[in-house]
Coordinates of C-alpha atoms (C1' of nucleotides) in Angstrom, one line a residue:
Chain A
M656 CA 79.2 23.3 20.5
E657 CA 82.7 22.0 20.6
Q658 CA 84.8 22.0 23.8
H659 CA 87.4 24.6 22.9
R660 CA 88.5 24.8 26.5
L661 CA 92.2 24.6 26.3
D662 CA 94.5 25.5 29.1
A663 CA 97.1 28.2 28.8
F664 CA 99.8 25.8 27.7
Q665 CA 97.8 24.3 24.9
V666 CA 96.6 27.8 23.8
I667 CA 100.1 29.0 23.1
A668 CA 101.2 25.7 21.5
D669 CA 99.6 26.8 18.3
P670 CA 101.8 29.1 16.1
S671 CA 98.8 31.0 14.7
R672 CA 97.5 31.9 18.1
R673 CA 101.0 33.1 19.2
Q674 CA 101.0 35.2 16.1
M675 CA 97.6 36.6 16.9
L676 CA 98.8 37.5 20.4
Y677 CA 101.8 39.3 18.8
L678 CA 99.6 41.2 16.4
L679 CA 97.3 42.2 19.3
S680 CA 100.3 43.4 21.2
K681 CA 100.8 46.0 18.5
D682 CA 97.2 47.1 18.2
S683 CA 93.7 45.9 19.1
L684 CA 92.1 44.3 16.0
T685 CA 88.7 43.1 14.9
I686 CA 88.2 39.4 13.8
N687 CA 88.3 40.3 10.1
S688 CA 91.4 42.6 10.4
L689 CA 93.1 39.8 12.3
A690 CA 92.1 37.3 9.6
D691 CA 93.7 39.4 6.9
N692 CA 97.1 38.4 8.4
F693 CA 96.5 34.7 8.0
D694 CA 96.3 32.1 5.3
M695 CA 93.2 30.6 6.8
S696 CA 89.5 31.1 6.6
R697 CA 87.8 33.7 8.8
P698 CA 85.8 31.0 10.7
A699 CA 89.1 29.4 11.6
V700 CA 90.4 32.7 13.0
S701 CA 87.1 33.1 14.8
K702 CA 87.7 29.8 16.6
H703 CA 91.2 30.7 17.6
I704 CA 89.8 33.9 19.0
K705 CA 87.3 32.0 21.1
V706 CA 90.1 29.8 22.4
L707 CA 92.2 32.8 23.3
Y708 CA 89.2 34.5 24.9
N709 CA 88.2 31.4 27.0
A710 CA 91.7 31.2 28.3
G711 CA 91.9 34.8 29.3
F712 CA 94.4 35.9 26.8
I713 CA 92.2 38.6 25.3
S714 CA 89.1 40.6 26.1
I715 CA 86.5 41.5 23.5
Q716 CA 84.7 44.7 23.1
D717 CA 81.7 44.6 20.8
I718 CA 81.2 47.8 18.8
G719 CA 78.2 47.4 16.6
R720 CA 78.8 44.4 14.5
E721 CA 82.5 44.5 15.0
R722 CA 84.4 42.6 17.8
H723 CA 87.5 44.3 18.9
C724 CA 90.1 42.0 20.5
I725 CA 92.3 43.4 23.2
L726 CA 95.3 41.6 24.7
K727 CA 94.7 40.6 28.3
Q728 CA 97.3 39.8 30.9
E729 CA 95.3 37.1 32.8
G730 CA 96.0 34.3 30.4
F731 CA 99.7 34.8 30.8
N732 CA 99.8 34.4 34.5
E733 CA 99.8 30.7 34.7
L734 CA 102.6 30.5 32.2
H735 CA 104.5 33.1 34.1
K736 CA 104.2 31.2 37.4
W737 CA 105.3 28.0 35.7
L738 CA 108.4 29.5 34.2
E739 CA 109.2 31.3 37.4
Y740 CA 109.4 28.0 39.2
F741 CA 112.1 26.8 36.9
D742 CA 113.8 30.2 36.9
A743 CA 114.1 29.8 40.6
F744 CA 115.5 26.3 40.1
W745 CA 118.2 27.6 37.8
G746 CA 118.8 30.7 39.7
S747 CA 119.4 29.2 43.0
K748 CA 123.1 28.4 43.7
L749 CA 121.9 26.0 46.4
K750 CA 120.0 24.0 43.8
N751 CA 123.0 23.9 41.6
L752 CA 125.1 22.6 44.4
E753 CA 122.4 20.1 45.2
A754 CA 122.3 18.9 41.7
L755 CA 126.0 18.5 41.6
L756 CA 125.8 16.4 44.8
N757 CA 123.0 14.3 43.4
E758 CA 125.1 13.6 40.3
R759 CA 127.9 12.4 42.4
T760 CA 126.0 10.4 45.0
N761 CA 122.8 9.3 43.4
K762 CA 124.2 6.4 41.4
K763 CA 123.1 3.5 43.5
Chain B
M1062 CA 111.1 6.5 13.2
E1063 CA 108.4 9.0 13.9
Q1064 CA 109.0 12.7 13.8
H1065 CA 108.8 13.6 17.5
R1066 CA 110.3 17.0 16.8
L1067 CA 108.1 19.3 18.6
D1068 CA 108.9 22.9 19.4
A1069 CA 109.3 24.2 23.0
F1070 CA 105.7 25.4 23.1
Q1071 CA 104.3 22.0 21.9
V1072 CA 106.6 20.2 24.3
I1073 CA 105.1 21.9 27.4
A1074 CA 101.6 21.7 26.2
D1075 CA 101.4 18.1 27.4
P1076 CA 100.6 17.8 31.2
S1077 CA 102.6 14.6 31.5
R1078 CA 105.7 16.2 30.1
R1079 CA 105.3 19.2 32.5
Q1080 CA 105.0 16.8 35.3
M1081 CA 108.2 15.0 34.2
L1082 CA 110.0 18.3 34.2
Y1083 CA 108.8 19.0 37.6
L1084 CA 109.9 15.6 38.9
L1085 CA 113.3 16.2 37.3
S1086 CA 113.6 19.5 39.1
K1087 CA 113.5 17.6 42.3
D1088 CA 116.0 14.9 41.3
S1089 CA 117.5 13.3 38.2
L1090 CA 115.7 10.1 37.4
T1091 CA 116.0 7.1 35.1
I1092 CA 113.3 6.3 32.5
N1093 CA 111.9 3.6 34.7
S1094 CA 111.9 5.5 37.9
L1095 CA 110.1 8.3 36.0
A1096 CA 107.6 5.9 34.6
D1097 CA 106.7 4.8 38.1
N1098 CA 105.1 8.2 38.6
F1099 CA 102.7 7.8 35.7
D1100 CA 99.7 5.8 34.7
M1101 CA 101.1 5.0 31.3
S1102 CA 103.3 2.3 29.8
R1103 CA 107.0 2.7 29.9
P1104 CA 107.3 3.0 26.1
A1105 CA 105.0 6.0 26.3
V1106 CA 107.3 7.6 28.9
S1107 CA 110.2 6.8 26.8
K1108 CA 108.7 8.7 23.9
H1109 CA 108.0 11.7 26.1
I1110 CA 111.6 11.7 27.2
K1111 CA 112.8 11.7 23.6
V1112 CA 110.6 14.7 22.9
L1113 CA 112.0 16.5 25.9
Y1114 CA 115.5 15.6 24.9
N1115 CA 115.1 16.7 21.3
A1116 CA 113.8 20.0 22.4
G1117 CA 116.6 20.6 24.9
F1118 CA 114.7 20.3 28.1
I1119 CA 116.8 17.5 29.5
S1120 CA 120.2 15.9 29.0
I1121 CA 120.7 12.2 29.4
Q1122 CA 123.6 10.5 31.0
D1123 CA 124.0 6.8 30.2
I1124 CA 125.2 4.7 33.1
G1125 CA 125.4 1.1 32.1
R1126 CA 122.0 0.2 30.9
E1127 CA 120.3 3.0 32.8
R1128 CA 119.6 6.4 31.3
H1129 CA 119.7 9.3 33.8
C1130 CA 117.6 12.3 32.8
I1131 CA 118.8 15.7 34.0
L1132 CA 116.9 18.9 33.6
K1133 CA 118.5 21.3 31.1
Q1134 CA 118.0 25.0 30.8
E1135 CA 118.3 25.3 27.1
G1136 CA 114.7 24.2 26.3
F1137 CA 113.3 26.9 28.5
N1138 CA 115.1 29.7 26.7
E1139 CA 112.6 30.2 23.9
L1140 CA 109.7 30.2 26.3
H1141 CA 111.5 32.7 28.5
K1142 CA 112.1 35.0 25.6
W1143 CA 108.5 34.8 24.4
L1144 CA 107.1 35.6 27.8
E1145 CA 109.6 38.4 28.4
Y1146 CA 108.3 40.1 25.3
F1147 CA 104.8 40.3 26.7
D1148 CA 106.1 41.1 30.2
A1149 CA 107.7 44.1 28.6
F1150 CA 104.4 44.9 26.9
W1151 CA 102.6 44.9 30.2
G1152 CA 105.4 46.4 32.2
S1153 CA 105.8 49.5 30.1
K1154 CA 103.8 52.4 31.3
L1155 CA 104.3 53.9 27.8
K1156 CA 102.6 50.9 26.3
N1157 CA 99.7 51.1 28.7
L1158 CA 99.3 54.7 27.8
E1159 CA 99.5 53.8 24.1
A1160 CA 96.9 51.2 24.6
L1161 CA 94.6 53.6 26.3
L1162 CA 95.0 56.1 23.5
N1163 CA 94.3 53.3 21.0
E1164 CA 91.1 52.4 22.8
R1165 CA 90.0 56.0 22.7
T1166 CA 90.9 56.9 19.1
N1167 CA 91.0 53.6 17.1
K1168 CA 87.3 53.3 16.6
K1169 CA 86.9 54.4 13.0
Chain C
dA769 C1' 63.0 47.4 2.3
dA770 C1' 66.7 45.2 0.3
dT771 C1' 71.6 44.4 0.4
dT772 C1' 76.0 44.2 2.3
dT773 C1' 79.1 43.5 6.1
dG774 C1' 81.0 41.2 10.3
dC775 C1' 80.6 37.6 12.7
dG776 C1' 79.2 32.8 15.0
dT777 C1' 78.1 28.0 14.5
dA778 C1' 77.1 23.4 12.7
dA779 C1' 78.8 19.5 10.3
dC780 C1' 82.4 17.5 8.2
dT781 C1' 87.4 15.9 6.9
dC782 C1' 92.1 15.3 7.9
dA783 C1' 96.5 14.9 10.1
dG784 C1' 99.1 13.9 13.8
dA785 C1' 100.0 13.4 18.7
dA786 C1' 99.6 10.0 22.3
dG787 C1' 98.7 5.8 23.8
dT788 C1' 99.0 0.7 23.3
dT789 C1' 101.4 -4.2 22.6
dA790 C1' 105.0 -6.9 20.7
dC791 C1' 109.6 -7.4 19.9
dA792 C1' 114.7 -6.4 19.8
dT793 C1' 119.0 -5.3 22.1
dA794 C1' 122.5 -4.4 25.5
dT795 C1' 124.0 -4.6 30.1
dA796 C1' 124.1 -6.7 34.8
dC797 C1' 123.7 -10.7 37.6
dA798 C1' 123.3 -15.7 39.0
Chain D
dT30 C1' 126.2 -19.2 30.0
dG31 C1' 121.6 -18.3 30.9
dT32 C1' 118.3 -15.0 32.9
dA33 C1' 116.7 -10.7 34.5
dT34 C1' 116.7 -5.8 33.8
dA35 C1' 116.6 -1.3 31.4
dT36 C1' 115.6 0.5 27.5
dG37 C1' 114.5 1.7 22.3
dT38 C1' 111.5 1.0 18.3
dA39 C1' 108.1 -0.7 15.0
dA40 C1' 103.3 -1.1 14.0
dC41 C1' 99.0 -0.1 15.1
dT42 C1' 94.7 2.3 17.1
dT43 C1' 92.3 6.1 18.9
dC44 C1' 91.2 10.7 19.8
dT45 C1' 91.0 15.4 19.0
dG46 C1' 92.7 19.9 17.4
dA47 C1' 92.6 22.5 13.3
dG48 C1' 91.0 23.3 9.1
dT49 C1' 87.2 23.6 5.6
dT50 C1' 82.4 24.9 3.5
dA51 C1' 77.7 26.2 4.2
dC52 C1' 74.5 28.6 6.6
dG53 C1' 72.2 31.9 9.8
dC54 C1' 71.7 36.4 12.0
dA55 C1' 72.2 41.1 13.4
dA56 C1' 74.0 45.6 12.4
dA57 C1' 75.2 48.9 8.9
dT58 C1' 74.4 50.8 4.3
dT59 C1' 71.8 52.0 0.2

DNA sequence: AATTTGCGTAACTCAGAAGTTACATATACA
DNA sequence: TGTATATGTAACTTCTGAGTTACGCAAATT
């Protein structure tokens, strides 16, 4: 089948997928009950779910013919690390001083 | 000209742009000095810079014919807020309990 | 057993992001 | 003044993510 192996950053780039994660933060939902919240076909939602699953943003529990989607922390880790790097950058007074010095001296 | 008005999530979905932000966290750079770090044409880099600028990830200081790109916090804010929401979700023991309860009861 | 329900997948279309080359412009330098 | 440098932009091509419809299958229902 198609690739559908997007990294965490690409996964959250889609507004629909962010909305799905939000909805799942309120309650775990099946594919169909998720699809009720969107203006797209169920297969489209199904694909998004696959993307979210493959990237570790959700786990899926099969109950009979239903697939219950549950939010999963794993997918968020990479994003968290990435943002933390820049948080550290902003947070550090040393960095700020460094930047200031660069601004003043780095104009060859 | 073209739109190039991507939101913060779309902005960081591109690996090249993330790399640019990383490089700019080390030092402020001109368009050309940035382009030296990539296997793409300078106009391509120029476009990415425009995207980063429009989304508030960098500020630009014109010095003569050079454009110095400087990391800017603003663009990160939306991402930060977004992640914080889910951090709160994971962090809250109450939420975890709630999720546990949902798992046990929500199987109509 | 037949039908309905919940879902996945294949095949396709479409839009737009990301790259290219070619060109224009403004500043610095000789 | 003429040339090199640093950059932006227009026009174009290419690729792929995101949507669709049509279909298949297994579990539930009757």
